[in-house]
Coordinates of N, CA and C in Angstrom, one line a residue:
M25 N -123.3 27.1 -9.4 CA -122.8 25.9 -10.0 C -123.8 24.7 -9.8
I26 N -124.1 24.0 -10.9 CA -125.0 22.9 -10.9 C -124.2 21.6 -10.8
A27 N -124.5 20.7 -9.9 CA -123.8 19.4 -9.8 C -124.7 18.4 -10.6
I28 N -124.1 17.9 -11.7 CA -124.7 16.8 -12.4 C -124.2 15.5 -11.8
I29 N -125.2 14.7 -11.3 CA -124.8 13.5 -10.6 C -124.2 12.5 -11.6
D30 N -123.0 12.0 -11.2 CA -122.3 11.1 -12.1 C -122.4 9.7 -11.4
Y31 N -123.2 8.8 -12.0 CA -123.3 7.5 -11.4 C -123.1 6.5 -12.6
G32 N -122.5 6.9 -13.6 CA -122.2 6.1 -14.8 C -123.3 5.9 -15.8
A33 N -124.2 6.9 -15.8 CA -125.4 6.9 -16.6 C -125.1 7.0 -18.1
G34 N -124.0 7.6 -18.5 CA -123.6 7.8 -19.9 C -124.5 8.9 -20.6
N35 N -124.1 9.2 -21.8 CA -124.9 10.2 -22.6 C -125.0 11.6 -21.9
I36 N -124.1 12.0 -21.1 CA -124.2 13.2 -20.4 C -123.5 14.4 -21.1
K37 N -122.7 14.1 -22.1 CA -121.9 15.1 -22.8 C -122.8 16.1 -23.4
S38 N -123.9 15.7 -24.1 CA -124.8 16.6 -24.8 C -125.5 17.6 -23.8
L39 N -125.8 17.1 -22.6 CA -126.4 17.9 -21.5 C -125.3 19.0 -21.1
Q40 N -124.1 18.5 -20.8 CA -123.1 19.4 -20.4 C -122.8 20.5 -21.5
F41 N -122.8 20.1 -22.7 CA -122.6 21.0 -23.9 C -123.7 22.1 -23.9
A42 N -124.9 21.6 -23.7 CA -126.1 22.5 -23.7 C -125.9 23.6 -22.6
L43 N -125.5 23.2 -21.4 CA -125.4 24.1 -20.3 C -124.2 25.0 -20.6
E44 N -123.1 24.6 -21.2 CA -122.0 25.4 -21.6 C -122.5 26.5 -22.6
R45 N -123.3 26.1 -23.5 CA -123.8 27.1 -24.5 C -124.6 28.2 -23.9
L46 N -125.2 27.8 -22.8 CA -126.0 28.8 -22.0 C -125.2 29.5 -21.0
A47 N -124.0 29.3 -20.9 CA -123.1 29.8 -19.9 C -123.5 29.6 -18.5
I48 N -124.1 28.4 -18.3 CA -124.5 27.9 -16.9 C -123.4 27.0 -16.4
P49 N -122.7 27.3 -15.3 CA -121.6 26.5 -14.8 C -122.2 25.2 -14.3
S50 N -121.5 24.1 -14.6 CA -121.9 22.8 -14.2 C -120.7 21.9 -13.9
L51 N -120.9 20.9 -13.2 CA -119.8 19.9 -12.8 C -120.4 18.5 -12.8
L52 N -119.8 17.6 -13.6 CA -120.2 16.2 -13.5 C -119.4 15.6 -12.3
T53 N -120.1 15.1 -11.3 CA -119.5 14.6 -10.1 C -120.2 13.5 -9.4
D54 N -119.4 12.7 -8.7 CA -120.0 11.7 -7.7 C -119.5 12.1 -6.3
S55 N -119.0 13.3 -6.1 CA -118.4 13.7 -4.9 C -119.5 14.3 -4.0
K56 N -119.7 13.7 -2.8 CA -120.7 14.3 -1.9 C -120.4 15.7 -1.5
A57 N -119.2 16.0 -1.3 CA -118.8 17.4 -1.0 C -119.1 18.4 -2.1
E58 N -118.9 18.0 -3.3 CA -119.2 18.9 -4.4 C -120.7 19.1 -4.6
I59 N -121.4 18.0 -4.4 CA -122.9 18.1 -4.4 C -123.4 19.0 -3.3
E60 N -122.9 18.9 -2.2 CA -123.3 19.8 -1.0 C -123.0 21.2 -1.3
K61 N -121.8 21.5 -2.0 CA -121.5 22.9 -2.3 C -122.3 23.5 -3.4
A62 N -122.8 22.7 -4.3 CA -123.5 23.1 -5.5 C -124.8 23.9 -5.1
D63 N -125.2 24.8 -6.1 CA -126.4 25.6 -5.9 C -127.6 24.8 -6.3
A64 N -127.4 23.8 -7.2 CA -128.6 22.9 -7.6 C -128.0 21.6 -8.1
I65 N -128.9 20.7 -8.3 CA -128.5 19.3 -8.7 C -129.3 18.9 -9.9
I66 N -128.7 18.3 -10.9 CA -129.3 17.6 -12.0 C -129.1 16.1 -11.9
L67 N -130.1 15.3 -11.9 CA -130.0 13.9 -11.9 C -130.4 13.4 -13.3
P68 N -129.4 13.1 -14.2 CA -129.7 12.6 -15.5 C -130.0 11.1 -15.5
G69 N -130.3 10.6 -16.7 CA -130.5 9.1 -16.7 C -130.9 8.6 -18.0
V70 N -130.3 7.5 -18.3 CA -130.7 6.6 -19.4 C -130.5 5.2 -18.9
G71 N -131.2 4.2 -19.5 CA -131.1 2.8 -19.1 C -132.1 2.3 -18.1
A72 N -131.8 1.4 -17.3 CA -132.7 0.7 -16.4 C -132.8 1.3 -15.1
F73 N -134.0 1.4 -14.5 CA -134.3 2.0 -13.2 C -133.5 1.2 -12.1
T74 N -133.6 -0.1 -12.2 CA -133.0 -0.9 -11.1 C -131.5 -0.7 -11.0
D75 N -130.8 -0.7 -12.2 CA -129.4 -0.5 -12.3 C -129.0 0.8 -11.8
A76 N -129.7 1.8 -12.2 CA -129.4 3.2 -11.8 C -129.6 3.4 -10.3
M77 N -130.7 3.0 -9.7 CA -130.9 3.1 -8.3 C -129.8 2.3 -7.5
K78 N -129.5 1.1 -8.0 CA -128.4 0.3 -7.3 C -127.1 1.1 -7.3
Q79 N -126.8 1.8 -8.4 CA -125.5 2.5 -8.5 C -125.6 3.7 -7.6
L80 N -126.7 4.4 -7.6 CA -126.8 5.6 -6.7 C -126.6 5.2 -5.2
R81 N -127.2 4.1 -4.8 CA -127.1 3.6 -3.4 C -125.7 3.2 -3.1
L82 N -125.1 2.5 -4.1 CA -123.7 2.0 -3.9 C -122.7 3.1 -3.6
L83 N -123.0 4.3 -4.3 CA -122.1 5.4 -4.1 C -122.6 6.3 -3.0
G84 N -123.7 6.0 -2.4 CA -124.2 6.8 -1.3 C -124.8 8.1 -1.8
L85 N -125.1 8.2 -3.1 CA -125.6 9.5 -3.6 C -127.1 9.6 -3.4
D86 N -127.8 8.5 -3.1 CA -129.2 8.7 -2.9 C -129.5 9.5 -1.6
E87 N -128.7 9.3 -0.6 CA -128.8 10.0 0.7 C -128.4 11.4 0.6
V88 N -127.4 11.7 -0.1 CA -127.0 13.1 -0.3 C -128.0 13.9 -1.1
I89 N -128.6 13.3 -2.1 CA -129.6 13.9 -2.9 C -130.8 14.3 -2.0
K90 N -131.2 13.3 -1.1 CA -132.4 13.5 -0.2 C -132.0 14.6 0.8
T91 N -130.8 14.6 1.3 CA -130.4 15.6 2.3 C -130.4 17.0 1.7
E92 N -129.8 17.1 0.5 CA -129.7 18.4 -0.1 C -131.1 19.0 -0.5
T93 N -131.9 18.1 -1.1 CA -133.2 18.6 -1.5 C -134.1 19.0 -0.3
A94 N -133.8 18.4 0.9 CA -134.5 18.7 2.1 C -134.2 20.1 2.6
K95 N -133.0 20.6 2.1 CA -132.6 22.0 2.4 C -133.1 23.0 1.4
N96 N -134.0 22.5 0.5 CA -134.7 23.4 -0.5 C -133.8 23.7 -1.7
K97 N -132.8 22.8 -1.9 CA -131.9 23.0 -3.1 C -132.6 22.5 -4.3
P98 N -132.7 23.2 -5.4 CA -133.3 22.8 -6.6 C -132.7 21.5 -7.2
L99 N -133.6 20.6 -7.5 CA -133.2 19.3 -8.1 C -134.0 19.1 -9.4
L100 N -133.3 18.8 -10.5 CA -134.0 18.5 -11.8 C -133.6 17.1 -12.2
G101 N -134.6 16.3 -12.3 CA -134.4 14.9 -12.8 C -134.8 14.8 -14.3
I102 N -134.0 14.3 -15.1 CA -134.2 14.2 -16.5 C -134.4 12.8 -17.0
C103 N -135.5 12.5 -17.7 CA -135.8 11.2 -18.3 C -135.8 10.1 -17.1
L104 N -134.9 9.1 -17.2 CA -134.8 8.2 -16.1 C -134.6 8.9 -14.7
G105 N -133.9 10.0 -14.8 CA -133.7 10.8 -13.6 C -135.0 11.2 -13.0
M106 N -135.9 11.6 -13.8 CA -137.3 12.0 -13.3 C -137.9 10.8 -12.7
Q107 N -137.9 9.6 -13.3 CA -138.5 8.4 -12.8 C -138.0 8.0 -11.5
M108 N -136.7 8.2 -11.2 CA -136.1 7.8 -10.0 C -136.5 8.7 -8.8
L109 N -137.2 9.8 -9.1 CA -137.7 10.7 -8.1 C -138.9 10.1 -7.4
Y110 N -139.5 9.2 -8.0 CA -140.8 8.6 -7.5 C -140.5 7.5 -6.5
E111 N -141.6 7.1 -5.9 CA -141.5 6.1 -4.8 C -141.2 4.7 -5.3
T112 N -141.8 4.3 -6.4 CA -141.6 2.9 -6.9 C -141.6 2.8 -8.4
S113 N -141.0 1.8 -9.0 CA -141.1 1.5 -10.4 C -141.3 0.0 -10.5
D114 N -142.1 -0.4 -11.5 CA -142.3 -1.9 -11.7 C -141.4 -2.4 -12.9
E115 N -140.4 -1.6 -13.3 CA -139.5 -2.1 -14.3 C -138.6 -3.2 -13.7
G116 N -138.7 -4.4 -14.3 CA -138.0 -5.5 -13.8 C -138.4 -6.0 -12.4
G117 N -139.6 -5.8 -12.1 CA -140.1 -6.1 -10.7 C -140.4 -4.9 -10.0
M118 N -140.8 -5.0 -8.7 CA -141.1 -3.7 -8.0 C -139.9 -3.3 -7.2
H119 N -139.5 -2.0 -7.5 CA -138.3 -1.4 -6.9 C -138.6 0.0 -6.4
H120 N -137.8 0.3 -5.4 CA -138.0 1.6 -4.7 C -137.1 2.7 -5.3
G121 N -137.7 3.9 -5.5 CA -136.9 5.0 -6.0 C -136.5 5.9 -4.8
L122 N -136.3 7.2 -5.1 CA -135.9 8.1 -4.1 C -137.0 8.6 -3.2
G123 N -138.2 8.5 -3.7 CA -139.4 8.8 -2.9 C -139.6 10.3 -2.7
L124 N -139.0 11.2 -3.5 CA -139.1 12.6 -3.4 C -140.4 13.1 -4.0
L125 N -141.0 12.3 -4.9 CA -142.3 12.6 -5.4 C -143.2 11.4 -5.1
K126 N -144.5 11.7 -4.8 CA -145.4 10.6 -4.6 C -145.9 10.0 -5.9
G127 N -145.9 8.6 -6.0 CA -146.4 8.0 -7.2 C -145.5 6.8 -7.6
A128 N -145.9 6.3 -8.8 CA -145.3 5.1 -9.2 C -145.0 5.1 -10.7
I129 N -144.0 4.4 -11.2 CA -143.6 4.4 -12.6 C -144.1 3.0 -13.1
R130 N -144.7 3.1 -14.3 CA -145.3 1.9 -14.9 C -144.8 1.9 -16.4
R131 N -144.9 0.7 -17.0 CA -144.6 0.6 -18.4 C -145.7 1.1 -19.3
I132 N -145.3 1.8 -20.4 CA -146.3 2.3 -21.3 C -147.1 1.1 -21.9
P133 N -148.4 1.1 -22.0 CA -149.2 0.0 -22.5 C -148.8 -0.4 -23.9
D134 N -149.0 -1.6 -24.3 CA -148.5 -2.1 -25.6 C -149.5 -1.8 -26.7
N135 N -150.6 -1.0 -26.4 CA -151.5 -0.6 -27.5 C -150.9 0.5 -28.4
V136 N -149.7 1.0 -28.0 CA -148.9 1.9 -28.8 C -147.5 1.4 -28.9
K137 N -146.7 2.0 -29.8 CA -145.3 1.6 -30.0 C -144.5 2.0 -28.8
V138 N -143.8 1.0 -28.3 CA -142.9 1.2 -27.1 C -141.5 0.8 -27.5
P139 N -140.5 1.6 -27.3 CA -140.5 2.9 -26.5 C -141.2 4.0 -27.3
H140 N -141.7 5.0 -26.5 CA -142.2 6.3 -27.0 C -141.0 7.0 -27.4
M141 N -140.8 7.2 -28.7 CA -139.5 7.8 -29.2 C -139.8 8.8 -30.3
G142 N -139.3 10.0 -30.0 CA -139.5 11.1 -31.0 C -140.1 12.3 -30.5
W143 N -140.5 13.2 -31.3 CA -141.0 14.5 -31.0 C -142.5 14.5 -30.6
N144 N -142.9 15.1 -29.5 CA -144.3 15.2 -29.1 C -144.5 16.6 -28.5
N145 N -145.7 17.1 -28.6 CA -146.0 18.4 -28.1 C -146.5 18.5 -26.7
L146 N -146.2 19.6 -26.0 CA -146.5 19.7 -24.6 C -147.9 20.4 -24.4
D147 N -148.6 19.8 -23.5 CA -149.9 20.5 -23.1 C -149.6 21.0 -21.7
I148 N -149.5 22.3 -21.6 CA -149.1 23.0 -20.3 C -150.3 23.2 -19.4
H149 N -150.2 22.8 -18.2 CA -151.3 23.0 -17.2 C -151.0 24.0 -16.2
Q150 N -149.7 24.2 -15.9 CA -149.3 25.3 -14.9 C -148.2 26.1 -15.5
K151 N -148.3 27.4 -15.5 CA -147.2 28.2 -16.1 C -146.3 28.6 -14.9
L152 N -145.3 27.7 -14.7 CA -144.3 27.9 -13.7 C -143.0 28.4 -14.3
P153 N -142.1 28.9 -13.4 CA -140.9 29.5 -13.9 C -140.1 28.6 -14.9
L154 N -140.1 27.3 -14.7 CA -139.3 26.4 -15.6 C -139.8 26.5 -17.0
L155 N -141.1 26.9 -17.2 CA -141.6 26.9 -18.6 C -141.8 28.4 -19.1
K156 N -141.1 29.3 -18.5 CA -141.2 30.7 -18.9 C -140.8 30.8 -20.4
H157 N -141.6 31.5 -21.2 CA -141.4 31.6 -22.7 C -141.6 30.4 -23.5
V158 N -142.1 29.3 -22.8 CA -142.5 28.1 -23.5 C -144.0 28.1 -23.8
E159 N -144.4 28.0 -25.0 CA -145.8 28.1 -25.4 C -146.5 26.7 -25.4
N160 N -147.8 26.7 -25.1 CA -148.5 25.4 -25.2 C -148.4 24.9 -26.6
G161 N -148.1 23.6 -26.7 CA -148.0 22.9 -28.0 C -146.6 22.8 -28.6
E162 N -145.6 23.4 -27.9 CA -144.2 23.3 -28.4 C -143.8 21.9 -28.3
Y163 N -142.9 21.5 -29.2 CA -142.4 20.1 -29.3 C -141.1 19.8 -28.6
V164 N -141.0 18.7 -27.9 CA -139.8 18.2 -27.2 C -139.6 16.8 -27.6
Y165 N -138.4 16.3 -27.3 CA -137.9 14.9 -27.7 C -137.9 13.9 -26.6
F166 N -138.7 12.8 -26.8 CA -138.8 11.8 -25.8 C -138.2 10.5 -26.3
V167 N -137.6 9.7 -25.3 CA -137.2 8.4 -25.6 C -137.4 7.6 -24.2
H168 N -138.4 6.8 -24.1 CA -138.7 6.1 -22.9 C -139.8 5.1 -23.1
S169 N -139.7 4.0 -22.2 CA -140.7 2.9 -22.2 C -141.6 2.9 -21.0
Y170 N -141.1 3.7 -19.9 CA -141.9 3.8 -18.7 C -142.3 5.2 -18.4
Y171 N -143.3 5.4 -17.6 CA -143.8 6.8 -17.4 C -144.4 6.9 -16.0
A172 N -144.6 8.1 -15.5 CA -145.2 8.3 -14.2 C -146.7 8.1 -14.3
A173 N -147.1 6.8 -14.1 CA -148.5 6.5 -14.2 C -149.4 6.9 -13.1
E174 N -148.7 7.0 -11.9 CA -149.4 7.5 -10.7 C -148.6 8.6 -10.1
G175 N -149.3 9.7 -9.7 CA -148.6 10.8 -9.1 C -149.7 11.8 -8.6
E176 N -149.2 12.8 -7.9 CA -150.1 13.8 -7.3 C -150.6 14.7 -8.5
P177 N -151.9 14.9 -8.6 CA -152.4 15.8 -9.7 C -151.8 17.2 -9.7
E178 N -151.6 17.7 -8.5 CA -151.1 19.1 -8.3 C -149.7 19.2 -8.7
D179 N -149.0 18.1 -8.9 CA -147.6 18.1 -9.3 C -147.4 18.2 -10.8
L180 N -148.5 17.9 -11.5 CA -148.4 17.8 -13.0 C -148.3 19.3 -13.6
V181 N -147.3 19.6 -14.3 CA -147.1 20.9 -14.9 C -147.4 20.8 -16.4
A182 N -147.0 19.8 -17.0 CA -147.3 19.6 -18.5 C -147.3 18.1 -18.8
D183 N -148.1 17.7 -19.8 CA -148.1 16.4 -20.2 C -148.1 16.3 -21.8
A184 N -147.9 15.1 -22.3 CA -147.9 14.9 -23.7 C -148.9 13.7 -24.0
R185 N -149.6 13.7 -25.1 CA -150.6 12.7 -25.4 C -149.9 11.6 -26.2
Y186 N -149.9 10.4 -25.7 CA -149.4 9.2 -26.5 C -150.3 8.1 -26.2
S187 N -151.5 8.2 -26.7 CA -152.6 7.3 -26.5 C -153.2 7.5 -25.0
L188 N -152.3 7.9 -24.1 CA -152.7 8.3 -22.8 C -151.9 9.5 -22.4
S189 N -152.1 10.0 -21.2 CA -151.4 11.2 -20.7 C -150.0 10.8 -20.2
I190 N -149.0 11.3 -20.8 CA -147.6 11.0 -20.3 C -147.2 12.3 -19.5
P191 N -147.0 12.2 -18.2 CA -146.5 13.4 -17.5 C -145.1 13.8 -18.1
A192 N -145.0 15.0 -18.6 CA -143.8 15.5 -19.2 C -143.0 16.4 -18.3
V193 N -143.6 17.2 -17.5 CA -143.0 18.1 -16.6 C -143.8 18.0 -15.3
V194 N -143.1 17.7 -14.2 CA -143.7 17.6 -12.9 C -142.9 18.5 -11.9
Q195 N -143.6 19.0 -10.9 CA -142.8 19.8 -9.9 C -143.6 19.7 -8.6
H196 N -142.8 19.5 -7.5 CA -143.3 19.6 -6.1 C -142.3 20.4 -5.4
G197 N -142.6 21.7 -5.2 CA -141.6 22.5 -4.5 C -140.3 22.7 -5.3
N198 N -139.2 22.3 -4.7 CA -137.9 22.4 -5.4 C -137.5 21.2 -6.2
V199 N -138.4 20.2 -6.2 CA -138.1 19.0 -6.9 C -138.9 19.0 -8.3
I200 N -138.1 18.9 -9.3 CA -138.6 19.0 -10.7 C -138.2 17.8 -11.5
G201 N -139.1 17.3 -12.3 CA -138.8 16.2 -13.2 C -139.3 16.5 -14.6
I202 N -138.5 16.2 -15.6 CA -138.9 16.3 -17.0 C -138.6 14.9 -17.7
Q203 N -139.6 14.4 -18.4 CA -139.5 13.1 -18.9 C -138.7 13.1 -20.3
F204 N -138.8 14.2 -21.0 CA -138.1 14.3 -22.3 C -136.6 14.8 -22.0
H205 N -135.9 14.8 -23.1 CA -134.5 15.2 -23.1 C -134.4 16.7 -23.5
P206 N -134.2 17.7 -22.6 CA -134.1 19.1 -23.0 C -133.0 19.3 -24.0
E207 N -131.8 18.6 -23.7 CA -130.6 18.9 -24.5 C -130.8 18.4 -26.0
K208 N -131.9 17.6 -26.2 CA -132.1 17.1 -27.6 C -133.4 17.8 -28.2
S209 N -133.9 18.7 -27.5 CA -135.3 19.3 -27.8 C -135.2 20.7 -28.4
G210 N -134.1 21.0 -29.1 CA -133.9 22.2 -29.8 C -134.1 23.5 -29.0
K211 N -134.7 24.5 -29.5 CA -134.9 25.8 -28.9 C -135.7 25.7 -27.6
T212 N -136.7 24.8 -27.7 CA -137.6 24.7 -26.5 C -136.8 24.1 -25.3
G213 N -136.0 23.1 -25.6 CA -135.2 22.5 -24.5 C -134.2 23.5 -23.9
M214 N -133.6 24.3 -24.8 CA -132.7 25.3 -24.4 C -133.3 26.3 -23.5
K215 N -134.6 26.7 -23.8 CA -135.3 27.7 -23.0 C -135.5 27.1 -21.6
I216 N -135.9 25.8 -21.5 CA -136.1 25.1 -20.3 C -134.9 25.1 -19.4
L217 N -133.8 24.7 -20.0 CA -132.5 24.7 -19.3 C -132.1 26.1 -18.8
K218 N -132.3 27.1 -19.7 CA -132.0 28.5 -19.3 C -132.8 28.9 -18.1
N219 N -134.1 28.5 -18.2 CA -135.0 28.9 -17.1 C -134.6 28.2 -15.8
F220 N -134.1 27.0 -15.8 CA -133.6 26.3 -14.6 C -132.4 27.0 -14.1
G221 N -131.5 27.4 -15.0 CA -130.4 28.2 -14.5 C -130.8 29.5 -13.9
E222 N -131.8 30.2 -14.4 CA -132.2 31.5 -13.8 C -132.9 31.2 -12.5
M223 N -133.6 30.1 -12.3 CA -134.2 29.8 -11.0 C -133.2 29.7 -9.9
I224 N -132.0 29.4 -10.2 CA -131.0 29.2 -9.1 C -130.0 30.3 -9.0
S225 N -130.1 31.3 -10.0 CA -129.1 32.4 -10.0 C -129.5 33.4 -9.0

C-alpha cells in the first residue's frame, strides 16, 4: 500500500486513477498511523512551496515523512513534492524544505518562458529501477516555475533541457523526486509509476 500524503494539495485524482489502472493499492491520507503502516509514500504537489510546507508542518506530516524515510521506506516526491524534498527554496523569500535531499530550489530564469509548461524529453544519466524500460529521449509533461538549481551531482538521474538543465528525476537512496507529472505523461509516466510499484512489492 502506498500512502499519498494529503495536505490539501488538490489535483490528486488523476494520480490515484493512474495507480488504480496499474492495480497499485494507494490511500490518500493525512493520518500518521496510515503513513507508518504504508509500504511507501508519495508526496504530490501543486501550488506554492511556502503554503505546502506550512500545511505539512501544521499537520505534523513533515516529521512523520522524515521518520519513515529514515527507516528506508521509499518516498516519491512529484513536482512541488520533489521540490519540498530539498533543503531550501527561494519562492516567496527563503524557506526551508524537508532537507531529505541536499540542494536548493530556484526560479527558472526569465530568458525562457515561465512557467515551463508542456512536453519535454528526458536525458537519462543513470539507468536505475525507476526508469526501467524508459528510453533516452522519451517525453514527459512538465508544469513548473521553480527547479532544483543546486543539488548533489550523484543524485541526478535524468534531466531535461529548457535553456538550462532542469533536473527531472533525482534519487538519493530511498528518496526519489520527479519534477514532471507522471500521471499526465502518457505511457512513459505509467511505466515510471509501474516501476515505483515494483520497487516496493
